[in-house]
Amino acid sequence: MARTMLTQFFWMNANHPKAKQQKLLYKNFPEEYVWDIQTRTWHERKQQEVIGRIVIANPKEGERYYLRLLLSHIPGPTSYTYLRTVQGITYNSDREAAVAYGLLQADDSNEKCMEEACVYRMPMSLKQLFCTILVYCALASPTELFLKFEDDMAEDYVSVQKLTKEIARQQLLQSLNSELQSMGKSLHDFQLSHLLTATIDHQPICKEVQDETNICISEEDLRSSALLNTEQTIAYNQILDAVFSNKSKSFFIDGPGGTGKTFLYRAILAAVRSQRKIALATASSDVAASILPNGQTAHLRFKIPINGEGKLYLQEIKVDGLTLRSIKYNFTPIADLGEVKDPDPNLDVLFAILEVDTRKPANDSYVTDIRFVDQSEYEAPAMASLPSTFPIANVEGIARVTDFNACHHPTIPNPTDMILLLSGRPFYILN
Ligand SMILES: Nc1ncnc2c1ncn2[C@@H]1O[C@H](COP(=O)(O)OP(=O)(O)OP(=O)(O)O)[C@@H](O)[C@H]1O
């Protein structure tokens, strides 16, 4: 073993007659002994008074922190094993030894904190709280805290997803692991990985899907469907019918400012999400995204590179002379067909709000002019214009963006003005 100041401190405590008798703490040792860097040994101090110290360790450093804790309290240790032995029992880790010595504050306060949070019965938030406690509170026994609150944290897996207790545990551990990973840690850092069993064949749900299925829906949005007026109700029913019957359809909601479009979107989002389905609310600008619950810009949500290697995915499309931004993915300009990947099977709905450069004049009396247009009203141009490599079977229809406001007068389509409607992928185009 390499000779370090610490190992030589142990050696002195075990072999040096005076040190044996003095039984000093590590931090006080330099007050009586001098470290000789050449010979890497301690010698008795003859002159010069010094104040002893010990290097700082942060609780986040784990075992290093607990070792420092033991060294600061146990006089005259002769080895690592000596430090870890409490009343005849030798513990496997410095942390366990520190707990046995009573040097660590009990995890009581963390337990109380979790107990208080359990009252709200929000498993997702509880998992986040548990991970925060793990990472920042230097728990003495993470396993104990996990076992105590496992059922509360896994409540949604058992009651909503109807998973068995063991699969729910694995799911919970996977979820905690990905939460910890976002904080730069993993289950392994907290001695929880032994609870994971490799034998269970259960696909972990990715974090994005978990986040989307755990969105909190406000009471107000849940109640809004009962307040919809006639036009809103027609749109609401037809859109939800397409979603829940898994039909691939596109819808275009149009109306002057203040006529209740956003109100309708919120009602639809609440209805889809309350069924534990995924509705992605995207817009092309932060401002437009911020008015939707859990809205995000399309380029952030779909990781669309705006200045990616020479190719600009976010293309501009004109609708009635107004500029729209196209969204690559399920809503795909035909020019990007070569780039289309298999749609993610976890996505039930793609919600796209197309932002226009100029707004129609605001209308004081709201909810007067919502128009609802079904994709089937559009003329689909010949499929011959699709590249031969594209899986034609996936294409339900093609709509020209310029046709949305004039669907009865289709002109010869310009390929870059078209969007593809993929089968099994209902989506909405909202303006
Ligand atoms: N059916 C309804 N019952 C009660 N209030 C409604 C209803 N529809 C809309 N509103 C209210 O009308 C106001 C304007 O609606 P909203 O913001 O949805 O309009 P918008 O068409 O999205 O407007 P803009 O185009 O300016 O964004 C909001 O305060 C909204 O809560």
Coordinates of C-alpha atoms and ligand atoms in Angstrom, one line a residue:
M1 CA 0.0 0.0 0.0
A2 CA 1.2 3.5 -0.9
R3 CA 2.6 5.4 2.1
T4 CA 0.3 8.4 2.6
M5 CA 0.0 10.8 5.6
L6 CA -3.0 8.8 6.6
T7 CA -1.6 5.3 6.4
Q8 CA 1.5 6.5 8.3
F9 CA -0.8 8.1 10.9
F10 CA -2.3 4.6 11.3
W11 CA 1.1 3.1 11.5
M12 CA 2.3 5.6 14.2
N13 CA -0.9 4.9 16.3
A14 CA -0.2 1.2 16.1
N15 CA 3.6 1.2 16.6
H16 CA 5.0 4.5 17.9
P17 CA 5.1 4.3 21.8
K18 CA 4.2 8.0 22.4
A19 CA 1.6 8.2 19.6
K20 CA 0.0 5.0 20.9
Q21 CA -0.4 6.6 24.3
Q22 CA -1.5 10.0 23.1
K23 CA -4.3 8.6 20.9
L24 CA -4.7 11.8 18.9
L25 CA -7.3 12.7 16.4
Y26 CA -6.0 12.9 12.8
K27 CA -6.6 16.7 12.8
N28 CA -4.5 17.2 15.9
F29 CA -1.7 14.9 14.8
P30 CA 0.3 17.6 13.0
E31 CA 0.5 19.6 16.2
E32 CA 2.7 16.9 17.7
Y33 CA 4.3 15.3 14.7
V34 CA 5.9 16.6 11.4
W35 CA 5.5 15.0 8.0
D36 CA 8.8 14.3 6.3
I37 CA 8.0 14.5 2.6
Q38 CA 11.4 12.8 1.6
T39 CA 11.1 9.7 3.8
R40 CA 7.2 9.8 3.8
T41 CA 7.2 9.3 7.6
W42 CA 6.0 11.3 10.7
H43 CA 8.5 12.6 13.2
E44 CA 8.0 14.1 16.6
R45 CA 7.7 17.8 16.4
K46 CA 10.6 19.6 18.2
Q47 CA 10.0 23.2 17.5
Q48 CA 7.4 25.5 16.1
E49 CA 3.8 25.4 17.2
V50 CA 1.2 24.7 14.5
I51 CA -2.6 24.3 14.4
G52 CA -3.7 21.0 13.0
R53 CA -6.4 20.7 10.3
I54 CA -8.0 18.2 8.1
V55 CA -9.0 18.7 4.5
I56 CA -12.6 19.6 3.8
A57 CA -14.9 17.0 2.2
N58 CA -18.4 17.6 0.9
P59 CA -21.3 15.2 1.9
K60 CA -21.8 14.8 -1.9
E61 CA -18.4 13.1 -2.1
G62 CA -19.8 10.1 -0.3
E63 CA -17.3 7.7 1.4
R64 CA -14.6 10.4 1.5
Y65 CA -16.9 12.6 3.6
Y66 CA -17.7 9.7 6.0
L67 CA -14.0 8.8 6.3
R68 CA -13.3 12.4 7.3
L69 CA -16.2 12.3 9.8
L70 CA -14.8 9.1 11.4
L71 CA -11.2 10.6 11.5
S72 CA -12.5 13.8 13.1
H73 CA -14.1 11.8 16.0
I74 CA -12.2 8.6 16.6
P75 CA -8.9 9.1 18.4
G76 CA -5.8 7.0 17.6
P77 CA -7.1 4.7 14.8
T78 CA -4.6 2.1 13.7
S79 CA -6.2 1.1 10.4
Y80 CA -9.2 1.6 8.1
T81 CA -10.7 -1.5 9.7
Y82 CA -10.2 0.0 13.2
L83 CA -12.2 3.1 12.1
R84 CA -15.0 0.9 10.8
T85 CA -15.3 -1.3 13.9
V86 CA -17.9 -0.2 16.4
Q87 CA -18.5 -2.3 19.5
G88 CA -16.9 -5.3 17.9
I89 CA -18.8 -5.1 14.6
T90 CA -16.8 -4.2 11.5
Y91 CA -19.0 -2.4 9.0
N92 CA -18.6 -2.5 5.2
S93 CA -18.6 1.2 4.7
D94 CA -17.5 4.3 6.4
R95 CA -21.0 5.6 6.2
E96 CA -22.4 2.6 8.1
A97 CA -19.7 2.9 10.7
A98 CA -20.5 6.7 11.1
V99 CA -24.2 5.8 11.6
A100 CA -23.3 3.1 14.2
Y101 CA -21.1 5.7 16.0
G102 CA -24.1 8.1 16.0
L103 CA -22.1 10.6 14.1
L104 CA -24.7 11.1 11.3
Q105 CA -27.9 12.9 11.9
A106 CA -30.8 10.5 11.7
D107 CA -32.7 10.5 8.5
D108 CA -35.8 11.5 10.4
S109 CA -36.1 14.9 8.9
N110 CA -36.0 13.5 5.4
E111 CA -38.6 10.9 6.3
K112 CA -40.8 13.6 7.7
C113 CA -40.4 15.6 4.6
M114 CA -41.4 12.6 2.4
E115 CA -44.3 11.8 4.7
E116 CA -45.6 15.3 4.3
A117 CA -45.2 15.2 0.5
C118 CA -47.1 11.9 0.4
V119 CA -50.3 13.6 1.5
Y120 CA -50.6 15.3 -1.9
R121 CA -50.4 11.9 -3.7
M122 CA -48.4 13.1 -6.6
P123 CA -46.0 10.2 -7.4
M124 CA -44.0 12.1 -10.0
S125 CA -43.2 14.9 -7.6
L126 CA -42.5 12.5 -4.8
K127 CA -39.9 10.7 -7.0
Q128 CA -38.3 14.0 -7.8
L129 CA -38.2 14.9 -4.1
F130 CA -36.7 11.5 -3.2
C131 CA -34.0 12.0 -5.8
T132 CA -33.3 15.5 -4.5
I133 CA -33.0 14.1 -0.9
L134 CA -30.6 11.4 -2.2
V135 CA -28.4 13.8 -4.0
Y136 CA -28.3 16.7 -1.5
C137 CA -29.0 15.3 1.9
A138 CA -26.3 12.7 2.4
L139 CA -28.8 10.0 3.6
A140 CA -27.4 7.4 5.9
S141 CA -29.6 4.7 4.5
P142 CA -31.2 5.4 1.1
T143 CA -32.5 1.8 0.9
E144 CA -34.5 2.3 4.1
L145 CA -36.0 5.5 2.8
F146 CA -36.8 3.9 -0.5
L147 CA -38.5 0.9 1.0
K148 CA -40.5 3.1 3.3
F149 CA -41.9 5.2 0.5
E150 CA -41.8 2.8 -2.4
D151 CA -45.5 2.2 -2.5
D152 CA -46.3 6.0 -2.5
M153 CA -43.8 6.6 -5.3
A154 CA -45.0 3.7 -7.4
E155 CA -48.7 4.5 -6.8
D156 CA -49.4 5.5 -10.4
Y157 CA -47.7 2.3 -11.8
V158 CA -49.9 0.1 -9.7
S159 CA -53.2 1.9 -9.7
V160 CA -53.2 3.5 -13.2
Q161 CA -50.9 1.2 -15.3
K162 CA -51.9 -1.8 -13.3
L163 CA -48.4 -3.2 -13.1
T164 CA -47.6 -5.9 -10.6
K165 CA -45.7 -4.9 -7.5
E166 CA -42.4 -6.3 -8.7
I167 CA -42.6 -4.8 -12.2
A168 CA -43.8 -1.5 -10.6
R169 CA -40.6 -1.6 -8.4
Q170 CA -38.4 -2.0 -11.4
Q171 CA -40.2 0.7 -13.3
L172 CA -39.9 3.0 -10.3
L173 CA -36.2 2.3 -10.0
Q174 CA -35.7 3.0 -13.7
S175 CA -37.6 6.2 -13.3
L176 CA -35.5 7.2 -10.3
N177 CA -32.4 6.3 -12.1
S178 CA -33.2 8.6 -15.1
E179 CA -34.1 11.4 -12.6
L180 CA -30.8 10.9 -10.8
Q181 CA -29.0 10.8 -14.2
S182 CA -30.4 14.3 -14.9
M183 CA -28.6 15.3 -11.7
G184 CA -25.3 13.6 -12.7
K185 CA -25.9 10.6 -10.4
S186 CA -27.3 7.1 -10.6
L187 CA -28.9 4.4 -8.4
H188 CA -25.4 2.9 -8.1
D189 CA -24.2 6.0 -6.2
F190 CA -26.7 5.4 -3.5
Q191 CA -26.4 1.6 -3.1
L192 CA -29.9 1.2 -4.6
S193 CA -28.8 -0.7 -7.8
H194 CA -28.9 -4.0 -6.0
L195 CA -32.7 -3.8 -6.0
L196 CA -32.8 -3.8 -9.8
T197 CA -33.3 -7.3 -11.2
A198 CA -32.1 -7.9 -14.8
T199 CA -34.4 -10.9 -15.1
I200 CA -37.6 -8.8 -15.4
D201 CA -38.3 -8.2 -19.1
H202 CA -39.9 -4.8 -18.8
Q203 CA -39.1 -2.1 -21.3
P204 CA -38.3 1.1 -19.4
I205 CA -40.4 4.0 -20.4
C206 CA -38.3 6.9 -21.6
K207 CA -38.3 10.1 -19.5
E208 CA -40.0 12.2 -22.1
V209 CA -42.9 9.7 -22.2
Q210 CA -43.1 9.6 -18.4
D211 CA -43.1 13.4 -18.2
E212 CA -45.9 13.6 -20.8
T213 CA -48.1 11.1 -19.2
N214 CA -47.7 12.7 -15.8
I215 CA -48.7 16.2 -16.7
C216 CA -50.9 17.8 -14.1
I217 CA -54.1 19.0 -15.7
S218 CA -55.8 22.0 -14.1
E219 CA -59.3 21.7 -12.8
E220 CA -60.2 24.7 -15.0
D221 CA -59.1 23.0 -18.2
L222 CA -60.9 19.8 -17.2
R223 CA -64.1 21.8 -16.7
S224 CA -63.7 23.8 -19.9
S225 CA -65.2 21.1 -22.2
A226 CA -68.6 21.8 -20.5
L227 CA -68.4 25.5 -21.4
L228 CA -67.7 25.1 -25.1
N229 CA -70.1 26.9 -27.4
T230 CA -71.6 25.2 -30.5
E231 CA -68.7 25.7 -32.9
Q232 CA -66.1 24.8 -30.3
T233 CA -68.1 21.7 -29.4
I234 CA -68.3 20.5 -33.1
A235 CA -64.5 20.9 -33.4
Y236 CA -63.9 19.3 -30.0
N237 CA -66.1 16.2 -30.7
Q238 CA -64.7 15.6 -34.2
I239 CA -61.1 16.0 -33.1
L240 CA -61.4 13.8 -30.1
D241 CA -63.3 11.2 -32.1
A242 CA -60.3 11.0 -34.5
V243 CA -57.9 10.8 -31.6
F244 CA -59.7 8.1 -29.6
S245 CA -60.6 6.0 -32.7
N246 CA -57.0 6.3 -33.8
K247 CA -57.9 7.9 -37.2
S248 CA -55.3 9.8 -39.0
K249 CA -56.8 13.2 -39.6
S250 CA -55.7 16.8 -39.7
F251 CA -57.8 19.7 -38.6
F252 CA -57.4 23.4 -39.1
I253 CA -59.0 25.8 -36.6
D254 CA -59.3 29.3 -37.8
G255 CA -60.8 32.4 -36.3
P256 CA -60.1 36.0 -35.5
G257 CA -58.3 36.9 -32.3
G258 CA -60.2 36.3 -29.1
T259 CA -62.7 33.9 -30.5
G260 CA -61.8 31.0 -28.2
K261 CA -59.3 29.0 -30.2
T262 CA -56.9 28.7 -27.3
F263 CA -59.7 27.8 -25.0
L264 CA -60.6 25.0 -27.3
Y265 CA -57.0 23.7 -27.5
R266 CA -56.8 23.6 -23.8
A267 CA -60.0 21.7 -23.5
I268 CA -58.7 19.2 -26.1
L269 CA -55.3 18.9 -24.4
A270 CA -57.0 18.2 -21.1
A271 CA -59.3 15.6 -22.6
V272 CA -56.5 13.7 -24.3
R273 CA -54.1 13.9 -21.4
S274 CA -56.7 12.9 -18.8
Q275 CA -56.9 9.6 -20.7
R276 CA -53.1 9.1 -20.2
K277 CA -52.6 9.7 -23.8
I278 CA -49.8 12.0 -25.1
A279 CA -50.7 15.3 -26.7
L280 CA -47.7 17.3 -27.6
A281 CA -48.5 21.0 -27.7
T282 CA -46.0 22.8 -29.9
A283 CA -45.7 26.2 -31.4
S284 CA -43.1 27.9 -33.5
S285 CA -42.4 30.6 -31.0
D286 CA -42.0 30.7 -27.2
V287 CA -44.8 33.2 -26.8
A288 CA -47.3 31.0 -28.7
A289 CA -46.1 27.9 -26.8
S290 CA -46.4 29.6 -23.4
I291 CA -50.2 29.9 -23.7
L292 CA -50.6 26.2 -23.9
P293 CA -50.3 23.9 -20.9
N294 CA -46.9 22.2 -21.3
G295 CA -46.4 23.8 -24.6
Q296 CA -43.0 23.9 -26.2
T297 CA -41.5 25.3 -29.3
A298 CA -41.5 22.7 -32.1
H299 CA -37.7 23.0 -32.7
L300 CA -37.0 22.3 -29.0
R301 CA -39.6 19.4 -28.7
F302 CA -38.5 17.7 -31.9
K303 CA -34.8 18.7 -31.7
I304 CA -35.1 20.3 -35.1
P305 CA -31.7 21.8 -35.9
I306 CA -32.2 25.3 -37.1
N307 CA -28.7 25.6 -38.5
G308 CA -27.9 21.9 -38.8
E309 CA -25.2 20.8 -41.1
G310 CA -26.0 22.8 -44.1
K311 CA -29.7 21.9 -44.1
L312 CA -32.4 24.2 -42.8
Y313 CA -35.3 22.0 -41.5
L314 CA -37.5 24.8 -40.5
Q315 CA -38.8 26.0 -43.8
E316 CA -41.2 28.8 -44.4
I317 CA -44.6 28.1 -46.1
K318 CA -47.1 30.7 -47.2
V319 CA -50.8 30.4 -46.3
D320 CA -52.9 33.1 -48.0
G321 CA -49.8 35.2 -48.3
L322 CA -49.0 34.8 -44.5
T323 CA -45.8 33.1 -43.5
L324 CA -46.0 29.8 -41.6
R325 CA -43.3 27.7 -40.4
S326 CA -43.4 24.0 -41.3
I327 CA -42.6 21.4 -38.7
K328 CA -40.5 18.5 -39.7
Y329 CA -41.7 15.2 -38.3
N330 CA -45.3 14.2 -38.7
F331 CA -46.0 17.5 -40.4
T332 CA -43.4 17.3 -43.2
P333 CA -42.8 19.5 -46.1
I334 CA -42.6 17.2 -49.1
A335 CA -39.2 18.6 -49.9
D336 CA -38.0 16.8 -46.7
L337 CA -39.4 13.5 -47.5
G338 CA -36.0 11.8 -47.7
E339 CA -35.6 12.7 -44.0
V340 CA -38.8 11.2 -42.7
K341 CA -38.2 8.6 -39.9
D342 CA -40.7 6.1 -38.5
P343 CA -43.1 8.0 -36.3
D344 CA -42.6 7.4 -32.6
P345 CA -45.3 4.9 -31.6
N346 CA -45.7 6.6 -28.3
L347 CA -47.0 9.8 -29.8
D348 CA -50.7 9.9 -30.0
V349 CA -51.2 13.4 -31.2
L350 CA -49.1 16.0 -32.7
F351 CA -50.4 19.4 -32.0
A352 CA -49.0 22.1 -34.1
I353 CA -49.8 25.7 -34.0
L354 CA -48.8 27.5 -37.1
E355 CA -47.8 31.0 -36.3
V356 CA -48.5 33.7 -38.7
D357 CA -46.6 36.9 -39.2
T358 CA -49.6 39.2 -39.1
R359 CA -52.8 38.7 -37.0
K360 CA -56.3 39.1 -38.1
P361 CA -58.0 42.0 -36.3
A362 CA -59.2 41.1 -32.8
N363 CA -62.9 40.5 -32.4
D364 CA -64.5 41.8 -29.3
S365 CA -67.3 39.2 -29.2
Y366 CA -65.4 36.0 -28.7
V367 CA -66.2 32.7 -30.1
T368 CA -67.9 33.9 -33.2
D369 CA -65.9 32.6 -36.0
I370 CA -64.3 29.2 -35.5
R371 CA -64.1 27.3 -38.7
F372 CA -63.5 23.6 -38.6
V373 CA -62.1 21.9 -41.7
D374 CA -61.6 18.2 -42.1
Q375 CA -58.6 16.9 -44.0
S376 CA -60.9 14.7 -46.2
E377 CA -62.1 17.8 -47.8
Y378 CA -58.8 18.4 -49.5
E379 CA -57.8 17.1 -52.8
A380 CA -54.8 14.8 -52.5
P381 CA -52.4 15.3 -55.4
A382 CA -51.0 12.3 -57.3
M383 CA -48.7 10.1 -55.1
A384 CA -46.4 10.0 -58.1
S385 CA -44.6 13.1 -56.8
L386 CA -43.3 11.2 -53.8
P387 CA -39.8 9.9 -53.8
S388 CA -39.7 6.1 -54.6
T389 CA -37.8 5.5 -51.3
F390 CA -40.7 6.8 -49.1
P391 CA -43.0 4.2 -47.5
I392 CA -46.2 5.1 -49.4
A393 CA -48.3 2.8 -47.2
N394 CA -47.8 5.2 -44.3
V395 CA -49.2 8.1 -46.3
E396 CA -52.9 8.8 -45.6
G397 CA -53.2 11.9 -47.7
I398 CA -51.5 15.0 -48.7
A399 CA -52.8 18.5 -48.2
R400 CA -51.6 21.7 -49.7
V401 CA -51.1 24.3 -47.1
T402 CA -52.3 26.9 -49.4
D403 CA -55.6 25.0 -49.7
F404 CA -56.6 25.3 -46.1
N405 CA -58.3 28.6 -46.7
A406 CA -59.5 27.8 -50.2
C407 CA -60.0 24.1 -50.3
H408 CA -62.6 24.1 -53.0
H409 CA -60.2 25.7 -55.5
P410 CA -57.2 23.5 -55.6
T411 CA -54.5 24.6 -58.0
I412 CA -51.5 22.7 -59.2
P413 CA -49.5 22.1 -56.0
N414 CA -46.1 23.4 -55.4
P415 CA -44.3 20.5 -53.7
T416 CA -42.8 22.6 -50.9
D417 CA -46.3 23.8 -49.9
M418 CA -47.6 20.4 -49.1
I419 CA -47.8 18.4 -45.9
L420 CA -48.1 14.7 -45.5
L421 CA -50.7 13.1 -43.4
L422 CA -49.3 9.9 -42.0
S423 CA -51.6 7.0 -41.1
G424 CA -52.2 6.3 -37.5
R425 CA -50.9 9.8 -36.6
P426 CA -53.8 12.1 -36.0
F427 CA -52.6 15.6 -35.8
Y428 CA -54.0 19.1 -35.6
I429 CA -52.9 22.2 -37.4
L430 CA -54.1 25.1 -35.5
N431 CA -53.8 28.7 -36.5
Ligands
LIG1 N1 -66.6 28.7 -24.4 C1 -66.1 29.7 -23.6 N2 -66.6 29.9 -22.4 C2 -66.1 30.9 -21.6 N3 -65.1 31.6 -22.0 C3 -64.5 31.4 -23.2 C4 -65.0 30.4 -24.1 N4 -64.2 30.5 -25.2 C5 -63.3 31.4 -25.0 N5 -63.5 32.0 -23.8 C6 -62.7 33.1 -23.2 O1 -62.5 34.1 -24.2 C7 -61.2 34.7 -24.2 C8 -60.5 34.6 -25.5 O2 -60.4 33.3 -25.9 P1 -59.0 32.7 -26.4 O3 -57.8 33.3 -25.8 O4 -59.2 31.2 -26.4 O5 -59.1 33.2 -27.9 P2 -58.1 33.0 -29.2 O6 -59.0 32.8 -30.4 O7 -57.2 31.9 -28.9 O8 -57.4 34.4 -29.2 P3 -56.0 34.8 -30.0 O9 -56.2 34.4 -31.4 O10 -55.9 36.2 -29.7 O11 -55.0 34.0 -29.3 C9 -60.5 34.0 -23.1 O12 -60.6 34.7 -21.9 C10 -61.3 32.7 -22.9 O13 -61.2 32.2 -21.6

